[in-house]
mmCIF file of C-alpha atoms in Angstrom:
data_model
loop_
_atom_site.group_PDB
_atom_site.id
_atom_site.type_symbol
_atom_site.label_atom_id
_atom_site.label_comp_id
_atom_site.label_asym_id
_atom_site.label_seq_id
_atom_site.Cartn_x
_atom_site.Cartn_y
_atom_site.Cartn_z
ATOM 1 C CA MET C 1 -28.169 -14.806 -12.286
ATOM 2 C CA ILE C 2 -26.044 -14.997 -9.154
ATOM 3 C CA VAL C 3 -24.967 -18.529 -8.320
ATOM 4 C CA LEU C 4 -24.830 -18.893 -4.552
ATOM 5 C CA LYS C 5 -22.325 -21.253 -2.956
ATOM 6 C CA SER C 6 -22.726 -23.319 0.191
ATOM 7 C CA ASP C 7 -20.145 -23.021 2.963
ATOM 8 C CA ALA C 8 -18.742 -26.405 1.812
ATOM 9 C CA GLU C 9 -18.296 -25.054 -1.746
ATOM 10 C CA ILE C 10 -16.654 -21.886 -0.494
ATOM 11 C CA ASP C 11 -14.272 -24.003 1.545
ATOM 12 C CA ALA C 12 -13.604 -26.162 -1.527
ATOM 13 C CA MET C 13 -12.678 -23.091 -3.432
ATOM 14 C CA ARG C 14 -9.761 -22.494 -1.058
ATOM 15 C CA SER C 15 -7.764 -25.153 -2.885
ATOM 16 C CA ALA C 16 -7.838 -23.164 -6.167
ATOM 17 C CA GLY C 17 -7.246 -19.931 -4.270
ATOM 18 C CA ARG C 18 -4.289 -21.441 -2.424
ATOM 19 C CA LEU C 19 -2.649 -22.621 -5.622
ATOM 20 C CA SER C 20 -3.060 -19.231 -7.278
ATOM 21 C CA ALA C 21 -1.626 -17.468 -4.233
ATOM 22 C CA THR C 22 1.327 -19.893 -4.168
ATOM 23 C CA LEU C 23 1.961 -19.124 -7.834
ATOM 24 C CA LEU C 24 2.183 -15.403 -7.157
ATOM 25 C CA ASP C 25 4.533 -16.074 -4.231
ATOM 26 C CA LEU C 26 6.697 -18.259 -6.469
ATOM 27 C CA ILE C 27 6.903 -16.028 -9.478
ATOM 28 C CA GLY C 28 8.151 -13.023 -7.528
ATOM 29 C CA ASP C 29 11.672 -14.523 -7.421
ATOM 30 C CA TYR C 30 11.757 -14.516 -11.263
ATOM 31 C CA VAL C 31 10.595 -10.946 -11.840
ATOM 32 C CA LYS C 32 13.958 -9.344 -12.733
ATOM 33 C CA PRO C 33 15.364 -7.184 -15.487
ATOM 34 C CA GLY C 34 16.030 -9.216 -18.607
ATOM 35 C CA VAL C 35 13.407 -11.875 -17.971
ATOM 36 C CA SER C 36 10.734 -12.210 -20.635
ATOM 37 C CA THR C 37 7.093 -12.269 -19.816
ATOM 38 C CA LEU C 38 6.846 -15.591 -21.688
ATOM 39 C CA GLU C 39 9.358 -17.118 -19.272
ATOM 40 C CA LEU C 40 7.113 -16.048 -16.432
ATOM 41 C CA ASN C 41 4.127 -17.594 -18.168
ATOM 42 C CA ASP C 42 5.899 -20.888 -18.641
ATOM 43 C CA ILE C 43 7.001 -21.113 -15.029
ATOM 44 C CA VAL C 44 3.451 -20.598 -13.835
ATOM 45 C CA HIS C 45 1.988 -22.988 -16.385
ATOM 46 C CA ASP C 46 4.390 -25.810 -15.535
ATOM 47 C CA TYR C 47 3.894 -25.372 -11.776
ATOM 48 C CA THR C 48 0.152 -25.276 -12.098
ATOM 49 C CA VAL C 49 -0.084 -28.490 -14.138
ATOM 50 C CA LYS C 50 2.525 -30.252 -11.943
ATOM 51 C CA HIS C 51 0.424 -29.513 -8.882
ATOM 52 C CA GLY C 52 -2.859 -30.786 -10.329
ATOM 53 C CA GLY C 53 -4.366 -27.475 -11.491
ATOM 54 C CA ILE C 54 -5.485 -26.063 -14.800
ATOM 55 C CA PRO C 55 -4.490 -22.521 -15.928
ATOM 56 C CA ALA C 56 -7.910 -21.059 -16.618
ATOM 57 C CA PRO C 57 -6.846 -18.224 -18.981
ATOM 58 C CA LEU C 58 -5.255 -20.564 -21.527
ATOM 59 C CA ASN C 59 -7.633 -20.686 -24.536
ATOM 60 C CA TYR C 60 -10.357 -18.884 -22.610
ATOM 61 C CA LYS C 61 -12.291 -17.088 -25.351
ATOM 62 C CA GLY C 62 -9.142 -17.434 -27.463
ATOM 63 C CA PHE C 63 -6.621 -15.996 -24.982
ATOM 64 C CA PRO C 64 -3.316 -17.667 -25.970
ATOM 65 C CA LYS C 65 -1.357 -17.911 -22.721
ATOM 66 C CA SER C 66 -1.728 -19.164 -19.143
ATOM 67 C CA ILE C 67 -1.327 -15.796 -17.351
ATOM 68 C CA CYS C 68 -1.781 -12.132 -18.050
ATOM 69 C CA THR C 69 1.344 -9.920 -17.784
ATOM 70 C CA SER C 70 0.569 -6.220 -17.778
ATOM 71 C CA VAL C 71 3.576 -3.962 -17.811
ATOM 72 C CA ASN C 72 3.633 -0.214 -17.085
ATOM 73 C CA GLU C 73 0.909 1.412 -19.263
ATOM 74 C CA VAL C 74 -0.861 -1.957 -19.813
ATOM 75 C CA VAL C 75 -3.984 -1.926 -17.679
ATOM 76 C CA CYS C 76 -4.930 -5.621 -18.005
ATOM 77 C CA HIS C 77 -4.896 -8.685 -20.276
ATOM 78 C CA GLY C 78 -1.314 -8.290 -21.472
ATOM 79 C CA ILE C 79 -0.170 -11.326 -23.457
ATOM 80 C CA PRO C 80 3.121 -12.916 -22.417
ATOM 81 C CA SER C 81 5.787 -12.801 -25.161
ATOM 82 C CA SER C 82 9.363 -13.825 -25.692
ATOM 83 C CA LYS C 83 10.019 -10.371 -27.180
ATOM 84 C CA GLN C 84 8.913 -8.505 -24.097
ATOM 85 C CA LYS C 85 11.756 -8.439 -21.571
ATOM 86 C CA LEU C 86 11.434 -6.718 -18.273
ATOM 87 C CA LYS C 87 13.470 -3.573 -17.692
ATOM 88 C CA GLU C 88 14.828 -1.885 -14.597
ATOM 89 C CA GLY C 89 12.129 0.391 -13.180
ATOM 90 C CA ASP C 90 9.188 -1.409 -14.777
ATOM 91 C CA ILE C 91 6.078 -2.314 -12.834
ATOM 92 C CA ILE C 92 4.142 -5.474 -13.789
ATOM 93 C CA ASN C 93 0.845 -6.972 -12.810
ATOM 94 C CA ILE C 94 0.686 -10.786 -13.031
ATOM 95 C CA ASP C 95 -2.811 -12.209 -13.097
ATOM 96 C CA VAL C 96 -3.346 -15.925 -12.512
ATOM 97 C CA THR C 97 -6.448 -18.088 -12.270
ATOM 98 C CA SER C 98 -6.134 -21.751 -11.326
ATOM 99 C CA ILE C 99 -8.857 -24.365 -11.619
ATOM 100 C CA VAL C 100 -8.720 -27.079 -8.944
ATOM 101 C CA ASP C 101 -11.486 -29.660 -8.585
ATOM 102 C CA GLY C 102 -13.689 -27.589 -10.893
ATOM 103 C CA PHE C 103 -13.422 -24.359 -8.970
ATOM 104 C CA HIS C 104 -11.594 -21.157 -9.970
ATOM 105 C CA GLY C 105 -9.189 -19.092 -7.853
ATOM 106 C CA ASP C 106 -8.523 -15.687 -9.429
ATOM 107 C CA THR C 107 -5.911 -13.240 -8.117
ATOM 108 C CA SER C 108 -3.302 -10.776 -9.276
ATOM 109 C CA ARG C 109 -0.404 -8.874 -7.794
ATOM 110 C CA MET C 110 1.960 -6.052 -8.692
ATOM 111 C CA TYR C 111 5.759 -6.440 -8.843
ATOM 112 C CA LEU C 112 8.515 -3.849 -9.014
ATOM 113 C CA VAL C 113 11.306 -4.733 -11.426
ATOM 114 C CA GLY C 114 14.790 -4.030 -10.077
ATOM 115 C CA GLN C 115 15.666 -1.372 -7.492
ATOM 116 C CA ASN C 116 15.375 1.921 -9.311
ATOM 117 C CA ILE C 117 11.623 2.380 -9.411
ATOM 118 C CA PRO C 118 10.264 5.813 -10.329
ATOM 119 C CA PRO C 119 8.575 7.394 -7.273
ATOM 120 C CA VAL C 120 5.217 7.727 -9.073
ATOM 121 C CA ALA C 121 5.300 4.061 -10.077
ATOM 122 C CA ARG C 122 6.013 2.957 -6.521
ATOM 123 C CA ARG C 123 3.280 5.196 -5.142
ATOM 124 C CA LEU C 124 0.719 4.119 -7.748
ATOM 125 C CA THR C 125 1.428 0.502 -6.931
ATOM 126 C CA GLU C 126 0.980 1.164 -3.182
ATOM 127 C CA VAL C 127 -2.257 3.122 -3.676
ATOM 128 C CA ALA C 128 -3.694 0.370 -5.918
ATOM 129 C CA HIS C 129 -2.915 -2.173 -3.203
ATOM 130 C CA ALA C 130 -4.648 -0.023 -0.596
ATOM 131 C CA CYS C 131 -7.664 0.367 -2.968
ATOM 132 C CA LEU C 132 -8.107 -3.416 -3.076
ATOM 133 C CA PHE C 133 -8.378 -3.546 0.707
ATOM 134 C CA LYS C 134 -10.589 -0.458 0.871
ATOM 135 C CA GLY C 135 -12.966 -2.429 -1.315
ATOM 136 C CA ILE C 136 -12.612 -5.570 0.754
ATOM 137 C CA GLU C 137 -13.329 -3.585 3.965
ATOM 138 C CA ALA C 138 -16.625 -2.488 2.462
ATOM 139 C CA VAL C 139 -17.851 -6.047 2.026
ATOM 140 C CA HIS C 140 -20.327 -7.433 4.570
ATOM 141 C CA ASP C 141 -23.680 -9.188 4.640
ATOM 142 C CA GLY C 142 -26.201 -6.559 3.558
ATOM 143 C CA ALA C 143 -23.731 -4.178 1.872
ATOM 144 C CA ARG C 144 -24.215 -3.123 -1.747
ATOM 145 C CA THR C 145 -21.787 -3.491 -4.626
ATOM 146 C CA GLY C 146 -21.768 0.313 -4.858
ATOM 147 C CA ASP C 147 -20.224 0.460 -1.407
ATOM 148 C CA ILE C 148 -17.200 -1.339 -2.782
ATOM 149 C CA GLY C 149 -16.792 0.968 -5.725
ATOM 150 C CA ALA C 150 -17.355 4.102 -3.759
ATOM 151 C CA ALA C 151 -14.681 3.202 -1.188
ATOM 152 C CA ILE C 152 -12.162 2.451 -3.898
ATOM 153 C CA GLN C 153 -12.963 5.571 -5.970
ATOM 154 C CA ARG C 154 -12.865 7.833 -2.949
ATOM 155 C CA TYR C 155 -9.450 6.642 -1.906
ATOM 156 C CA ALA C 156 -7.869 6.508 -5.379
ATOM 157 C CA GLU C 157 -9.046 9.969 -6.409
ATOM 158 C CA GLY C 158 -8.082 11.330 -3.032
ATOM 159 C CA GLN C 159 -4.567 10.257 -3.797
ATOM 160 C CA GLY C 160 -4.578 11.932 -7.221
ATOM 161 C CA PHE C 161 -5.183 8.831 -9.336
ATOM 162 C CA SER C 162 -8.153 7.522 -11.378
ATOM 163 C CA VAL C 163 -10.168 4.326 -11.480
ATOM 164 C CA VAL C 164 -10.648 2.354 -14.679
ATOM 165 C CA ARG C 165 -14.347 2.045 -15.614
ATOM 166 C CA GLU C 166 -14.207 -0.418 -18.499
ATOM 167 C CA PHE C 167 -13.194 -3.543 -16.520
ATOM 168 C CA VAL C 168 -14.860 -4.830 -13.389
ATOM 169 C CA GLY C 169 -14.699 -7.578 -10.752
ATOM 170 C CA HIS C 170 -17.060 -10.509 -11.120
ATOM 171 C CA GLY C 171 -18.732 -13.492 -9.564
ATOM 172 C CA ILE C 172 -16.756 -16.706 -9.774
ATOM 173 C CA GLY C 173 -17.067 -20.376 -8.954
ATOM 174 C CA ARG C 174 -17.217 -23.327 -11.312
ATOM 175 C CA VAL C 175 -17.531 -20.690 -14.011
ATOM 176 C CA PHE C 176 -14.743 -18.152 -14.593
ATOM 177 C CA HIS C 177 -17.001 -15.123 -14.860
ATOM 178 C CA GLU C 178 -20.441 -14.971 -13.244
ATOM 179 C CA ASP C 179 -22.701 -12.328 -11.803
ATOM 180 C CA PRO C 180 -22.519 -9.976 -10.016
ATOM 181 C CA GLN C 181 -20.341 -7.369 -11.633
ATOM 182 C CA ILE C 182 -18.246 -5.514 -9.127
ATOM 183 C CA LEU C 183 -17.658 -1.955 -10.282
ATOM 184 C CA HIS C 184 -14.648 -0.206 -8.746
ATOM 185 C CA TYR C 185 -16.307 3.197 -8.766
ATOM 186 C CA GLY C 186 -19.827 4.403 -7.998
ATOM 187 C CA GLN C 187 -22.186 5.391 -5.248
ATOM 188 C CA ALA C 188 -22.487 3.889 -1.800
ATOM 189 C CA GLY C 189 -25.894 2.280 -1.136
ATOM 190 C CA LYS C 190 -26.433 1.470 -4.842
ATOM 191 C CA GLY C 191 -26.110 -1.809 -6.740
ATOM 192 C CA THR C 192 -26.619 -5.445 -5.913
ATOM 193 C CA ARG C 193 -27.023 -6.349 -2.274
ATOM 194 C CA LEU C 194 -24.339 -8.692 -0.970
ATOM 195 C CA GLY C 195 -25.128 -11.725 1.106
ATOM 196 C CA PRO C 196 -24.207 -15.271 2.158
ATOM 197 C CA GLY C 197 -23.150 -17.602 -0.633
ATOM 198 C CA MET C 198 -21.747 -14.893 -2.902
ATOM 199 C CA VAL C 199 -18.209 -15.322 -4.168
ATOM 200 C CA PHE C 200 -16.590 -12.667 -6.340
ATOM 201 C CA THR C 201 -13.407 -10.811 -7.245
ATOM 202 C CA ILE C 202 -12.408 -7.311 -6.426
ATOM 203 C CA GLU C 203 -9.704 -6.132 -8.815
ATOM 204 C CA PRO C 204 -9.374 -2.343 -9.072
ATOM 205 C CA MET C 205 -7.245 -0.947 -11.912
ATOM 206 C CA ILE C 206 -5.832 2.386 -10.869
ATOM 207 C CA ASN C 207 -4.286 4.792 -13.441
ATOM 208 C CA GLU C 208 -1.677 7.478 -13.082
ATOM 209 C CA GLY C 209 -3.553 9.760 -15.473
ATOM 210 C CA HIS C 210 -6.963 9.463 -17.243
ATOM 211 C CA TRP C 211 -9.214 6.520 -16.414
ATOM 212 C CA LYS C 212 -9.990 5.699 -20.060
ATOM 213 C CA VAL C 213 -8.329 2.800 -21.764
ATOM 214 C CA LYS C 214 -8.075 1.429 -25.286
ATOM 215 C CA VAL C 215 -7.714 -2.157 -26.492
ATOM 216 C CA GLN C 216 -4.912 -2.907 -28.905
ATOM 217 C CA ARG C 217 -5.244 -4.753 -32.207
ATOM 218 C CA ASP C 218 -4.630 -8.138 -30.609
ATOM 219 C CA GLY C 219 -8.119 -7.808 -29.096
ATOM 220 C CA TRP C 220 -6.872 -8.308 -25.563
ATOM 221 C CA THR C 221 -4.206 -5.891 -24.405
ATOM 222 C CA ALA C 222 -5.824 -2.879 -22.746
ATOM 223 C CA VAL C 223 -3.560 0.228 -22.265
ATOM 224 C CA THR C 224 -4.087 3.645 -20.770
ATOM 225 C CA ILE C 225 -5.319 6.221 -23.314
ATOM 226 C CA ASP C 226 -2.583 8.673 -22.279
ATOM 227 C CA ASN C 227 0.247 6.136 -21.870
ATOM 228 C CA GLY C 228 0.324 6.777 -18.111
ATOM 229 C CA LEU C 229 1.118 3.937 -15.746
ATOM 230 C CA SER C 230 -1.538 1.586 -14.429
ATOM 231 C CA ALA C 231 -1.560 -0.803 -11.394
ATOM 232 C CA GLN C 232 -3.922 -3.526 -10.246
ATOM 233 C CA TRP C 233 -4.313 -5.981 -7.362
ATOM 234 C CA GLU C 234 -6.976 -8.697 -7.096
ATOM 235 C CA HIS C 235 -8.424 -11.156 -4.661
ATOM 236 C CA THR C 236 -11.291 -13.671 -4.721
ATOM 237 C CA LEU C 237 -13.517 -13.534 -1.637
ATOM 238 C CA GLY C 238 -16.684 -15.152 -0.353
ATOM 239 C CA ILE C 239 -19.363 -14.495 2.208
ATOM 240 C CA LYS C 240 -20.202 -17.522 4.356
ATOM 241 C CA SER C 241 -23.634 -18.383 5.894
ATOM 242 C CA ASP C 242 -22.777 -16.684 9.195
ATOM 243 C CA GLY C 243 -21.753 -13.450 7.370
ATOM 244 C CA GLU C 244 -17.968 -14.086 7.641
ATOM 245 C CA VAL C 245 -16.029 -12.581 4.737
ATOM 246 C CA VAL C 246 -13.154 -14.804 3.659
ATOM 247 C CA ILE C 247 -10.332 -13.977 1.259
ATOM 248 C CA LEU C 248 -9.740 -17.199 -0.724
ATOM 249 C CA THR C 249 -6.582 -16.152 -2.580
ATOM 250 C CA GLU C 250 -4.326 -14.688 0.133
ATOM 251 C CA SER C 251 -1.082 -16.361 1.140
ATOM 252 C CA PRO C 252 0.678 -15.936 4.477
ATOM 253 C CA LEU C 253 3.302 -13.866 2.643
ATOM 254 C CA GLU C 254 0.589 -11.482 1.405
ATOM 255 C CA ILE C 255 -1.046 -11.249 4.834
ATOM 256 C CA ALA C 256 2.268 -10.096 6.256
ATOM 257 C CA GLY C 257 2.494 -7.430 3.500
ATOM 258 C CA ARG C 258 -1.058 -6.027 3.756
ATOM 259 C CA PRO C 259 -1.099 -2.248 3.329
ATOM 260 C CA LYS C 260 -1.269 -0.224 6.518
ATOM 261 C CA MET C 261 -4.309 2.012 6.302
#
């Protein structure tokens, strides 16, 4: 069941979105060679709590940390660890979800570690970013969820990459994961019709090689089946009563860095 939000509730969700966006702005200064993913987790956790938020991933269905840190071939749900230290040339997705006044703000961003980034890693990261905004551009009152997936798949595959099928975007509000599911591949004109009051994430995972993934023995960490690189960007957005589409998790820093398409 899709839980529709009033304009006032969508506006209230901006507080959670703003905190999550601020966290991703903040953490970028710490993404350097030699830093452990646990250190990144602890910085985000402490800032979230200090500023009146709750880190939603912590203990969600047993997830043990406050953020997800997905490095190189990790597609999503990487668990921060003191043993995992970032290396020159790595790419990392940091996924944060803050709860503020009962509402969730879910977003993620890619970071390049150091200066010597392999060209394919840099290009994959840029294409994944563009895929997010291709999906966002497809959102309007009356569109279908398939329009989002089709736009993302068309662009990603046109650039020589693939789109992960196993993980999808989702409705969000007072509950972390709600309907509808937002597939990042598919056919235009198919799927759930979008309309006012809907709030959901778009979070395409784009792979260097094959789109299939496998989940490691920890039950969380999903990696590419061929050990190729993976990249992901995510925003939470809502559709207001007048049809306006609003991105709830974008900071001024991100707006300035939107991909040029």
